[in-house]
Amino acid sequence: MKLLFRNKYFWLLLLVCSFTLLPFLGLSDFHTKGEPREAIVSYTMLASDNWVLPTNMGGETAYKPPFFHWCVAVVSNVYGAVTEATSRIPSAVALIIMTMATFVFFAKRKGNKIGMITALTAFTSFELHRAGANCRVDMVLTMLTVCAIYDLMRWYEHNMKGVPWIAIVLMGLGTMTKGPVGSIIPCMVMGIFMLMRKVNFFRAFFTLVAFGLLSLLIYGAWFYAAYRQGGQSFLDLMYEENIGRMTNTMNYDSCVNPWPYNFLTVFTGYLPWILLLITTLFFVHWNFKKRINLKSIWSRMLSMDNIDLYSLIAIVSIFVFYCIPQSKRSVYLMPIYPFLAYFIAKLLVWLSDRQQKPLRIYGGILSVLSTLLFVVFVLIKSGIAPLTLLGGHGKHAITNIATMQAFANIGSWWQYVLIFFTTIIGFAWWRYQKRHNGDKLVYGIIVLTFALYLSVDGVYTPAALNVKSQRAVAGCIDRIAPESEGKIYEYIDYAIRTPGDKPHFFELNYYLNNRVHNFYKEKPQSGFLVITHSDYEMCVDGFKKQGYKFKFIKNWAEFDMDLYQFNK
């Protein structure tokens, strides 16, 4: 441990990751249903002092165990409010912790160079970087899962003596983040590895089952407490989310995709590094006449050193595991990303020693991209590019024009600094790659990648995403319909008919400080109603038969949202 804290690479990595990620967490407003849905759970925890199974104003309870929401609530309580930044800090810290753990794990076993490149490659993969700046449970779960896998290898290397309490605690927190999958995956990876290293089946099986059961103790305690509050509806929800999702017996469809979808998500999720792999393919000698010999492949796998085999098992087993359920999302596969980064790091080192042309081409692609971003920014800022450049019709045209206007309005001095820094690094690449070879080419590419992320995270992404947010709509509703004049209700017809993951106006509810109630459940006498135009046209006659009278107040066409005042 003392040697670790004396390692200059460790502190450099921590500084770079923190500086690249943390300053920009609060720049983007919530613009999807996922982030505000999680944030409002933490808001409700603090408001109601219910840390087991809080229920928001609309009657919604969390679909996942509460560890992530505890983290958001604790950070937000220190700050004084649940904000976009405070709700994203747990994910950002989780990404940084996992990056540091990745460096430590591989540097200890493969050297500082491999450890550093592996950690930086994982950190700059699109999927992990995006998840690290989101208020969702997935990045925290990924960190806990990956770190548990690392610690189980430490336990194996110590001749499987004692109990890996760190891994057990990490798995326990993983189950408290998203259910038993937080324990299943680390045990599965280590179990397959132990069997391939010819550990007795019964020893491997019962040992890992014991570790898994120990990790479920805290989850079991929370489960009982939550059942005491939620009763049968809580049990039904947990069955759907855990058993039903894995056995394809859910009462509703949730992110249903065929198994090839997982290949697509990894392909896009590992941008920009996937471009390097594609470039390298053109410089590899392929022998298509050679037959595939499965026995030879198996023998080569068994002859791998422990870290190579363990990393390969983690990639393959987790990938296959998430091909089983119908529900598939790109974030499910994030635990394989650090292990993919290890093999990419080995490829980068090999290329730097033997075949540098793919590195130079790939660096050139990133350099051109940084230049194009600058050119497009100048064209928009100067007014040469018309606001209608992105095209579209109806609400899409409104959003696209607003996006162009947002780019044109970029004007903070530090944003200009980021833009020019990225552009300068991009131009400098052409001179740099002519003067340097070997490892310096790899580190030059990594610097260029980080420069791109700085401008994308700090300038372009917030401008593009904030126009999609309902924050301004919520502010307008709050002025038109203050709390003193009545409660705000939502009505979504599909939410009444669907048995499972019900849609709500999550963004609106967050920015209205959890003021949005459920019209269908509460059947109020008066107040304000938020409803889509199509739902109003379909349901207004039925409402009037119940004695309701409506007064139209305002419409937001870009969000297909109407506001009415009603009484009965």
XYZ file of C-alpha atoms in Angstrom:
568
model
C 0.000 0.000 0.000
C 2.852 2.412 0.771
C 4.387 1.657 -2.619
C 1.035 2.409 -4.236
C 0.804 5.903 -2.764
C 4.389 6.578 -3.854
C 3.511 5.613 -7.422
C 3.538 8.800 -9.507
C 1.412 7.133 -12.194
C -1.343 6.531 -9.645
C -1.586 10.206 -8.699
C -1.262 11.384 -12.294
C -4.105 9.083 -13.330
C -6.292 10.260 -10.445
C -5.664 13.910 -11.321
C -6.378 13.470 -15.042
C -9.587 11.476 -14.516
C -10.927 13.869 -11.886
C -10.166 16.972 -13.946
C -11.713 15.476 -17.085
C -14.962 14.351 -15.467
C -15.951 16.168 -12.279
C -16.073 19.852 -13.389
C -18.728 19.204 -16.042
C -21.277 17.098 -14.140
C -23.754 19.918 -13.573
C -23.628 21.517 -17.021
C -26.296 19.303 -18.626
C -29.882 19.431 -17.432
C -31.887 16.239 -17.091
C -33.356 15.451 -20.499
C -34.445 11.796 -20.285
C -36.753 9.935 -17.938
C -33.963 7.816 -16.392
C -31.907 10.413 -14.525
C -34.739 12.377 -12.871
C -36.475 9.104 -11.936
C -33.434 8.110 -9.879
C -32.831 11.618 -8.535
C -36.391 11.983 -7.309
C -35.998 8.811 -5.207
C -33.137 10.457 -3.314
C -35.129 13.696 -3.087
C -37.992 11.738 -1.541
C -35.635 9.995 0.884
C -34.449 13.313 2.252
C -37.921 14.865 2.287
C -39.700 11.928 3.937
C -36.778 10.492 5.938
C -37.722 7.089 4.508
C -34.469 5.386 3.472
C -35.955 1.940 2.835
C -38.773 2.270 0.289
C -39.661 5.932 -0.351
C -42.692 6.816 -2.481
C -42.876 10.036 -4.485
C -45.925 12.245 -4.994
C -47.074 10.251 -8.002
C -47.121 6.991 -6.025
C -43.928 5.674 -7.690
C -41.473 3.539 -5.723
C -37.906 2.764 -6.793
C -37.443 -0.253 -9.069
C -33.989 -0.964 -7.670
C -32.475 -1.417 -4.180
C -31.425 1.839 -2.536
C -27.607 1.912 -2.308
C -27.193 4.264 -5.264
C -29.972 6.489 -3.968
C -28.359 6.529 -0.530
C -25.144 7.787 -2.133
C -26.982 10.544 -4.013
C -28.920 11.509 -0.895
C -25.794 11.713 1.272
C -23.905 13.840 -1.264
C -26.952 16.053 -1.830
C -27.562 16.453 1.899
C -24.020 17.752 2.335
C -24.519 20.176 -0.554
C -28.005 21.184 0.598
C -30.113 20.057 -2.384
C -30.503 17.283 -4.940
C -29.068 18.842 -8.101
C -27.917 17.487 -11.445
C -24.315 17.613 -10.242
C -24.857 16.012 -6.822
C -26.983 13.248 -8.310
C -24.230 12.406 -10.799
C -21.312 12.505 -8.375
C -21.741 8.869 -7.189
C -21.492 7.621 -10.789
C -18.486 9.845 -11.494
C -16.689 8.765 -8.330
C -17.511 5.132 -9.158
C -15.911 5.496 -12.598
C -12.812 7.098 -11.098
C -12.534 4.394 -8.410
C -12.894 1.646 -10.995
C -10.276 3.312 -13.207
C -7.838 3.520 -10.297
C -8.562 -0.083 -9.273
C -7.991 -1.176 -12.879
C -4.612 0.538 -12.879
C -3.617 -1.037 -9.564
C -4.795 -4.515 -10.589
C -2.996 -4.637 -13.923
C 0.044 -2.538 -12.959
C 0.821 -4.902 -10.083
C 0.715 -7.916 -12.379
C 1.767 -6.530 -15.779
C 3.722 -3.372 -15.046
C 2.940 0.337 -14.836
C 2.797 0.831 -18.606
C 0.121 -1.793 -19.234
C -1.752 -0.723 -16.102
C -1.757 2.938 -17.126
C -2.807 2.345 -20.728
C -5.508 -0.116 -19.665
C -6.978 2.327 -17.158
C -6.902 5.286 -19.554
C -8.398 3.240 -22.390
C -11.273 2.060 -20.212
C -11.907 5.555 -18.859
C -12.117 7.047 -22.353
C -14.439 4.414 -23.809
C -17.684 6.131 -24.761
C -20.025 3.889 -22.767
C -18.126 4.096 -19.473
C -17.453 7.812 -19.836
C -21.115 8.536 -20.554
C -22.307 6.352 -17.659
C -19.862 8.106 -15.328
C -21.662 11.388 -15.976
C -25.191 10.046 -15.516
C -27.513 9.737 -12.548
C -28.151 6.032 -13.075
C -27.360 2.937 -11.015
C -25.318 1.201 -13.714
C -21.909 2.834 -13.202
C -21.950 2.194 -9.471
C -22.964 -1.429 -10.086
C -20.204 -1.797 -12.685
C -17.553 -0.462 -10.323
C -18.635 -2.777 -7.510
C -18.801 -5.782 -9.849
C -15.414 -5.175 -11.479
C -13.645 -4.457 -8.187
C -15.146 -7.635 -6.696
C -13.787 -9.596 -9.668
C -10.363 -8.049 -9.071
C -10.411 -8.938 -5.373
C -11.465 -12.528 -6.037
C -8.342 -12.902 -8.167
C -6.266 -11.553 -5.259
C -7.867 -14.240 -3.085
C -7.068 -16.919 -5.677
C -3.449 -15.780 -5.909
C -3.159 -16.239 -2.152
C -3.907 -19.955 -2.632
C -7.618 -19.442 -1.918
C -6.946 -19.108 1.789
C -9.245 -17.226 4.109
C -12.321 -15.255 3.147
C -12.193 -12.402 0.574
C -14.152 -9.972 2.721
C -13.496 -7.028 0.420
C -15.050 -8.893 -2.508
C -17.966 -10.010 -0.334
C -18.673 -6.451 0.818
C -18.420 -5.192 -2.751
C -20.803 -7.882 -3.962
C -23.148 -7.072 -1.096
C -23.222 -3.415 -2.109
C -23.707 -4.534 -5.710
C -26.847 -6.449 -4.739
C -27.997 -3.340 -2.872
C -27.559 -1.413 -6.113
C -29.352 -3.644 -8.612
C -30.217 -6.955 -7.031
C -28.549 -10.408 -6.882
C -26.772 -9.894 -10.215
C -24.212 -7.933 -8.196
C -23.125 -11.209 -6.568
C -23.820 -13.649 -9.378
C -21.452 -12.165 -11.949
C -18.232 -12.011 -9.851
C -18.824 -15.529 -8.536
C -19.574 -16.788 -12.047
C -16.348 -15.334 -13.467
C -14.177 -16.724 -10.687
C -16.005 -20.059 -10.764
C -15.312 -20.601 -14.458
C -11.696 -19.556 -13.965
C -11.227 -21.985 -11.074
C -12.666 -24.854 -13.101
C -10.394 -24.065 -16.048
C -7.464 -24.089 -13.623
C -8.612 -27.564 -12.539
C -9.799 -26.652 -9.056
C -12.105 -29.365 -7.715
C -15.657 -28.652 -8.894
C -17.281 -29.130 -5.489
C -14.693 -26.979 -3.755
C -15.163 -24.186 -6.305
C -18.949 -24.439 -6.294
C -19.581 -24.548 -2.554
C -16.898 -21.953 -1.764
C -18.347 -19.411 -4.164
C -21.925 -20.211 -3.104
C -20.867 -19.459 0.469
C -19.293 -16.157 -0.583
C -22.414 -15.297 -2.545
C -24.735 -16.057 0.353
C -22.617 -13.954 2.719
C -22.848 -11.048 0.297
C -26.657 -11.289 0.308
C -27.031 -10.666 4.048
C -27.414 -6.885 3.811
C -29.702 -7.287 0.804
C -31.855 -9.719 2.771
C -32.163 -7.272 5.675
C -33.244 -4.469 3.348
C -35.604 -6.807 1.479
C -37.408 -7.703 4.703
C -37.687 -4.067 5.783
C -38.979 -3.056 2.352
C -41.513 -5.904 2.379
C -42.797 -4.664 5.707
C -43.542 -1.352 3.998
C -44.512 -2.407 0.472
C -46.196 -5.763 1.045
C -47.231 -7.909 -1.899
C -46.792 -5.138 -4.470
C -43.124 -4.897 -3.487
C -42.670 -8.669 -3.853
C -44.318 -8.570 -7.270
C -42.031 -5.745 -8.366
C -38.875 -7.514 -7.174
C -39.958 -10.739 -8.886
C -40.477 -8.891 -12.169
C -37.176 -7.026 -11.972
C -34.992 -9.981 -10.937
C -36.586 -13.343 -11.789
C -38.902 -12.240 -14.581
C -36.220 -10.211 -16.355
C -33.762 -13.134 -16.436
C -36.330 -15.822 -17.330
C -38.153 -13.710 -19.937
C -41.436 -13.997 -18.016
C -42.027 -10.294 -17.337
C -45.576 -9.002 -17.672
C -44.301 -6.142 -19.812
C -41.614 -5.543 -22.402
C -38.484 -3.763 -21.184
C -35.663 -2.977 -23.632
C -36.392 -6.136 -25.638
C -33.646 -6.765 -28.194
C -32.193 -9.825 -30.008
C -28.822 -11.180 -28.854
C -26.822 -9.607 -31.763
C -27.760 -6.269 -30.226
C -25.061 -6.879 -27.604
C -22.368 -6.909 -30.291
C -23.635 -3.590 -31.621
C -23.611 -1.978 -28.180
C -20.034 -3.042 -27.467
C -18.990 -1.891 -30.946
C -20.442 1.598 -30.435
C -19.709 1.686 -26.712
C -15.985 1.309 -27.272
C -15.720 4.350 -29.490
C -13.323 5.900 -30.265
C -11.004 2.934 -29.688
C -13.005 0.675 -31.985
C -11.721 2.845 -34.846
C -8.180 1.775 -33.955
C -9.192 -1.891 -34.091
C -10.792 -1.401 -37.494
C -7.702 0.421 -38.764
C -5.427 -2.341 -37.471
C -7.395 -5.002 -39.375
C -6.042 -3.632 -42.650
C -2.448 -4.193 -41.503
C -2.816 -7.750 -40.225
C -1.911 -10.719 -42.404
C -4.943 -13.022 -42.646
C -4.644 -16.691 -43.571
C -8.141 -17.743 -44.615
C -6.957 -21.143 -45.786
C -6.095 -22.251 -42.284
C -8.869 -24.269 -40.692
C -10.263 -23.398 -37.304
C -9.206 -26.014 -34.794
C -11.326 -25.815 -31.647
C -9.055 -28.186 -29.774
C -6.054 -25.980 -30.541
C -7.957 -22.874 -29.449
C -8.903 -24.540 -26.173
C -5.279 -25.592 -25.564
C -4.083 -22.040 -26.178
C -6.649 -20.697 -23.735
C -5.499 -23.101 -21.049
C -1.886 -22.109 -21.658
C -2.627 -18.404 -21.075
C -1.261 -16.805 -17.947
C -3.767 -16.188 -15.168
C -4.495 -12.533 -15.935
C -5.004 -13.096 -19.659
C -7.310 -16.051 -19.040
C -9.198 -14.341 -16.225
C -9.784 -11.252 -18.374
C -10.947 -13.369 -21.317
C -13.334 -15.338 -19.103
C -14.766 -12.105 -17.700
C -15.441 -10.797 -21.197
C -16.980 -13.950 -22.639
C -18.976 -15.129 -19.626
C -20.539 -11.729 -18.848
C -21.338 -11.167 -22.515
C -23.042 -14.569 -22.817
C -24.832 -14.065 -19.491
C -26.501 -10.901 -20.779
C -27.471 -12.559 -24.045
C -29.906 -14.789 -22.119
C -32.612 -12.304 -21.038
C -34.789 -10.551 -23.618
C -34.072 -7.271 -21.865
C -30.793 -5.901 -23.229
C -29.230 -2.499 -22.685
C -25.770 -1.255 -23.526
C -24.968 -0.489 -19.878
C -25.466 -4.122 -18.831
C -22.194 -5.037 -20.546
C -20.055 -2.337 -18.931
C -18.301 -4.797 -16.553
C -16.475 -6.266 -19.562
C -15.026 -2.901 -20.603
C -11.973 -2.804 -18.276
C -11.017 -6.300 -19.410
C -11.451 -5.361 -23.056
C -9.252 -2.339 -22.289
C -6.519 -4.699 -21.088
C -6.374 -6.461 -24.453
C -6.545 -3.132 -26.294
C -3.631 -1.941 -24.150
C -1.641 -5.024 -25.159
C -2.478 -4.286 -28.787
C -1.350 -0.673 -28.401
C 1.973 -1.760 -26.929
C 2.441 -4.342 -29.698
C 1.651 -1.764 -32.380
C 4.032 0.756 -30.843
C 6.831 -1.833 -31.052
C 6.139 -3.481 -34.402
C 3.511 -1.745 -36.553
C 3.107 1.970 -35.926
C 1.178 2.900 -39.054
C -2.267 2.084 -37.594
C -1.435 4.325 -34.620
C -0.529 7.213 -36.896
C -3.679 6.770 -38.991
C -5.895 6.505 -35.923
C -4.305 9.599 -34.393
C -4.901 11.367 -37.707
C -8.598 10.453 -37.565
C -8.905 11.974 -34.078
C -6.983 15.036 -35.205
C -9.299 15.582 -38.183
C -12.296 15.133 -35.893
C -11.047 17.826 -33.503
C -10.526 20.166 -36.457
C -14.002 19.492 -37.852
C -15.566 20.290 -34.482
C -13.760 23.611 -34.479
C -14.778 24.435 -38.065
C -18.436 23.613 -37.423
C -18.356 25.717 -34.252
C -16.925 28.711 -36.141
C -19.520 28.362 -38.924
C -22.393 28.293 -36.449
C -20.983 31.024 -34.215
C -20.386 33.359 -37.154
C -23.896 32.835 -38.512
C -22.698 31.328 -41.789
C -24.472 28.051 -41.024
C -28.269 28.640 -40.985
C -30.323 27.698 -37.930
C -32.335 25.336 -40.152
C -29.195 23.347 -41.073
C -30.298 20.261 -39.131
C -33.704 20.235 -40.837
C -36.637 18.211 -39.534
C -40.356 18.807 -39.273
C -42.738 19.705 -36.447
C -41.300 19.375 -32.952
C -38.050 17.971 -34.386
C -37.535 21.172 -36.359
C -38.147 23.218 -33.214
C -35.593 21.152 -31.275
C -33.018 21.272 -34.072
C -33.291 25.052 -34.418
C -32.963 25.403 -30.651
C -29.849 23.204 -30.771
C -28.243 25.373 -33.437
C -29.121 28.465 -31.414
C -27.576 26.920 -28.309
C -24.319 26.313 -30.190
C -24.385 29.896 -31.448
C -24.853 31.174 -27.875
C -21.793 29.378 -26.479
C -19.718 32.162 -25.032
C -18.055 31.447 -21.688
C -14.327 32.173 -21.723
C -13.419 28.784 -20.334
C -15.433 27.082 -23.087
C -13.406 28.978 -25.673
C -10.276 27.790 -23.884
C -11.409 24.160 -24.115
C -12.284 24.507 -27.804
C -8.951 26.083 -28.706
C -7.023 23.621 -26.529
C -8.596 20.665 -28.319
C -7.962 22.245 -31.716
C -4.324 23.015 -30.895
C -3.747 19.448 -29.681
C -5.335 18.199 -32.902
C -3.040 20.306 -35.069
C -0.019 19.429 -32.930
C -0.557 15.722 -33.599
C 0.755 15.963 -37.159
C 4.076 17.382 -36.016
C 4.212 15.193 -32.907
C 3.743 11.870 -34.744
C 6.587 12.677 -37.138
C 9.045 13.216 -34.293
C 8.094 10.388 -31.943
C 7.875 6.621 -32.088
C 6.992 3.731 -29.811
C 5.211 4.350 -26.522
C 5.174 8.120 -27.096
C 2.779 7.588 -30.006
C 0.378 5.761 -27.702
C 0.497 8.458 -25.039
C 0.062 11.122 -27.715
C -3.138 9.417 -28.866
C -4.396 9.242 -25.285
C -3.741 12.975 -24.793
C -5.627 13.710 -28.017
C -8.533 11.550 -26.829
C -8.727 13.372 -23.504
C -8.603 16.736 -25.286
C -11.621 15.714 -27.372
C -13.533 14.662 -24.264
C -12.802 18.014 -22.606
C -14.448 19.995 -25.389
C -17.277 17.508 -25.912
C -18.138 17.287 -22.182
C -17.587 20.948 -21.407
C -18.977 22.639 -24.507
C -20.848 20.661 -27.130
C -22.788 18.081 -25.105
C -24.420 20.531 -22.642
C -25.459 22.818 -25.493
C -26.988 19.930 -27.456
C -28.751 18.283 -24.542
C -30.134 21.245 -22.612
C -32.532 22.149 -25.418
C -34.161 18.736 -24.877
C -34.733 19.373 -21.189
C -38.106 20.268 -19.669
C -36.503 22.542 -17.104
C -37.803 25.707 -18.778
C -41.271 24.146 -19.049
C -41.261 23.377 -15.339
C -40.204 26.936 -14.551
C -43.075 28.276 -16.660
C -45.598 25.936 -14.985
C -44.301 26.941 -11.562
C -45.001 30.599 -12.401
C -48.407 29.924 -13.956
C -49.527 27.380 -11.371
C -47.756 28.093 -8.076
C -48.299 25.703 -5.207
C -50.517 28.239 -3.446
C -53.089 28.037 -6.261
C -53.424 24.271 -6.445
C -51.711 20.945 -6.893
C -50.294 19.724 -10.200
C -51.429 16.368 -11.552
C -50.381 14.198 -14.470
C -52.445 11.874 -16.598
C -50.806 9.365 -18.986
C -53.291 6.914 -20.441
C -50.635 4.299 -21.279
C -49.500 4.277 -17.636
C -52.946 3.066 -16.635
C -52.999 0.252 -19.171
C -49.420 -1.057 -18.828
C -48.759 -3.576 -16.026
C -45.101 -2.774 -15.500
C -42.611 0.057 -15.880
C -45.077 2.929 -16.014
C -44.195 6.188 -17.770
C -44.413 9.461 -15.848
C -43.397 13.061 -16.404
C -40.201 12.399 -14.471
C -38.313 15.475 -15.661
C -41.215 17.756 -14.896
C -41.689 16.245 -11.453
C -38.011 16.706 -10.591
C -37.868 20.332 -11.705
C -41.151 21.027 -9.902
C -39.653 19.644 -6.667
C -41.782 16.488 -6.587
C -45.075 18.392 -6.917
C -46.653 16.207 -9.614
C -49.443 13.974 -8.284
C -51.341 11.141 -9.968
C -54.667 12.324 -11.414
C -56.010 8.822 -12.027
C -55.312 7.539 -8.514
C -56.281 10.613 -6.503
C -59.304 11.800 -8.553
C -58.954 15.369 -7.224
C -61.640 18.052 -7.133
C -59.496 20.827 -8.572
C -55.976 21.713 -9.604
C -53.763 21.772 -12.698
C -53.378 18.913 -15.167
C -50.341 18.105 -17.332
C -51.292 15.837 -20.211
C -50.246 15.098 -23.784
C -52.470 16.546 -26.471
C -53.414 13.097 -27.813
C -54.352 11.821 -24.351
C -56.532 14.880 -23.752
C -58.368 14.460 -27.064
C -58.938 10.779 -26.288
C -60.000 11.109 -22.653
C -61.643 14.526 -22.297
C -65.169 13.227 -22.936
C -64.773 10.622 -20.207
C -63.443 13.269 -17.794
C -66.405 15.548 -18.530
C -68.828 12.713 -17.836
C -67.235 12.515 -14.373
C -68.066 16.179 -13.873
C -64.706 17.773 -14.694
C -64.387 21.132 -16.423
C -61.132 22.157 -18.072
C -59.594 25.493 -18.963
C -56.709 25.442 -21.433
C -53.669 27.386 -20.222
C -50.616 26.573 -22.356
C -49.121 24.140 -24.859
C -45.492 23.106 -25.416
C -45.474 21.581 -28.904
C -41.844 20.400 -28.768
C -42.719 18.144 -25.817
C -46.323 17.359 -26.849
C -47.491 18.702 -23.493
C -50.600 20.675 -22.494
C -51.438 22.402 -19.232
C -55.057 22.758 -18.080
C -56.757 24.085 -14.964
C -59.667 21.944 -13.841
C -62.388 21.676 -11.229
C -65.179 19.284 -10.516
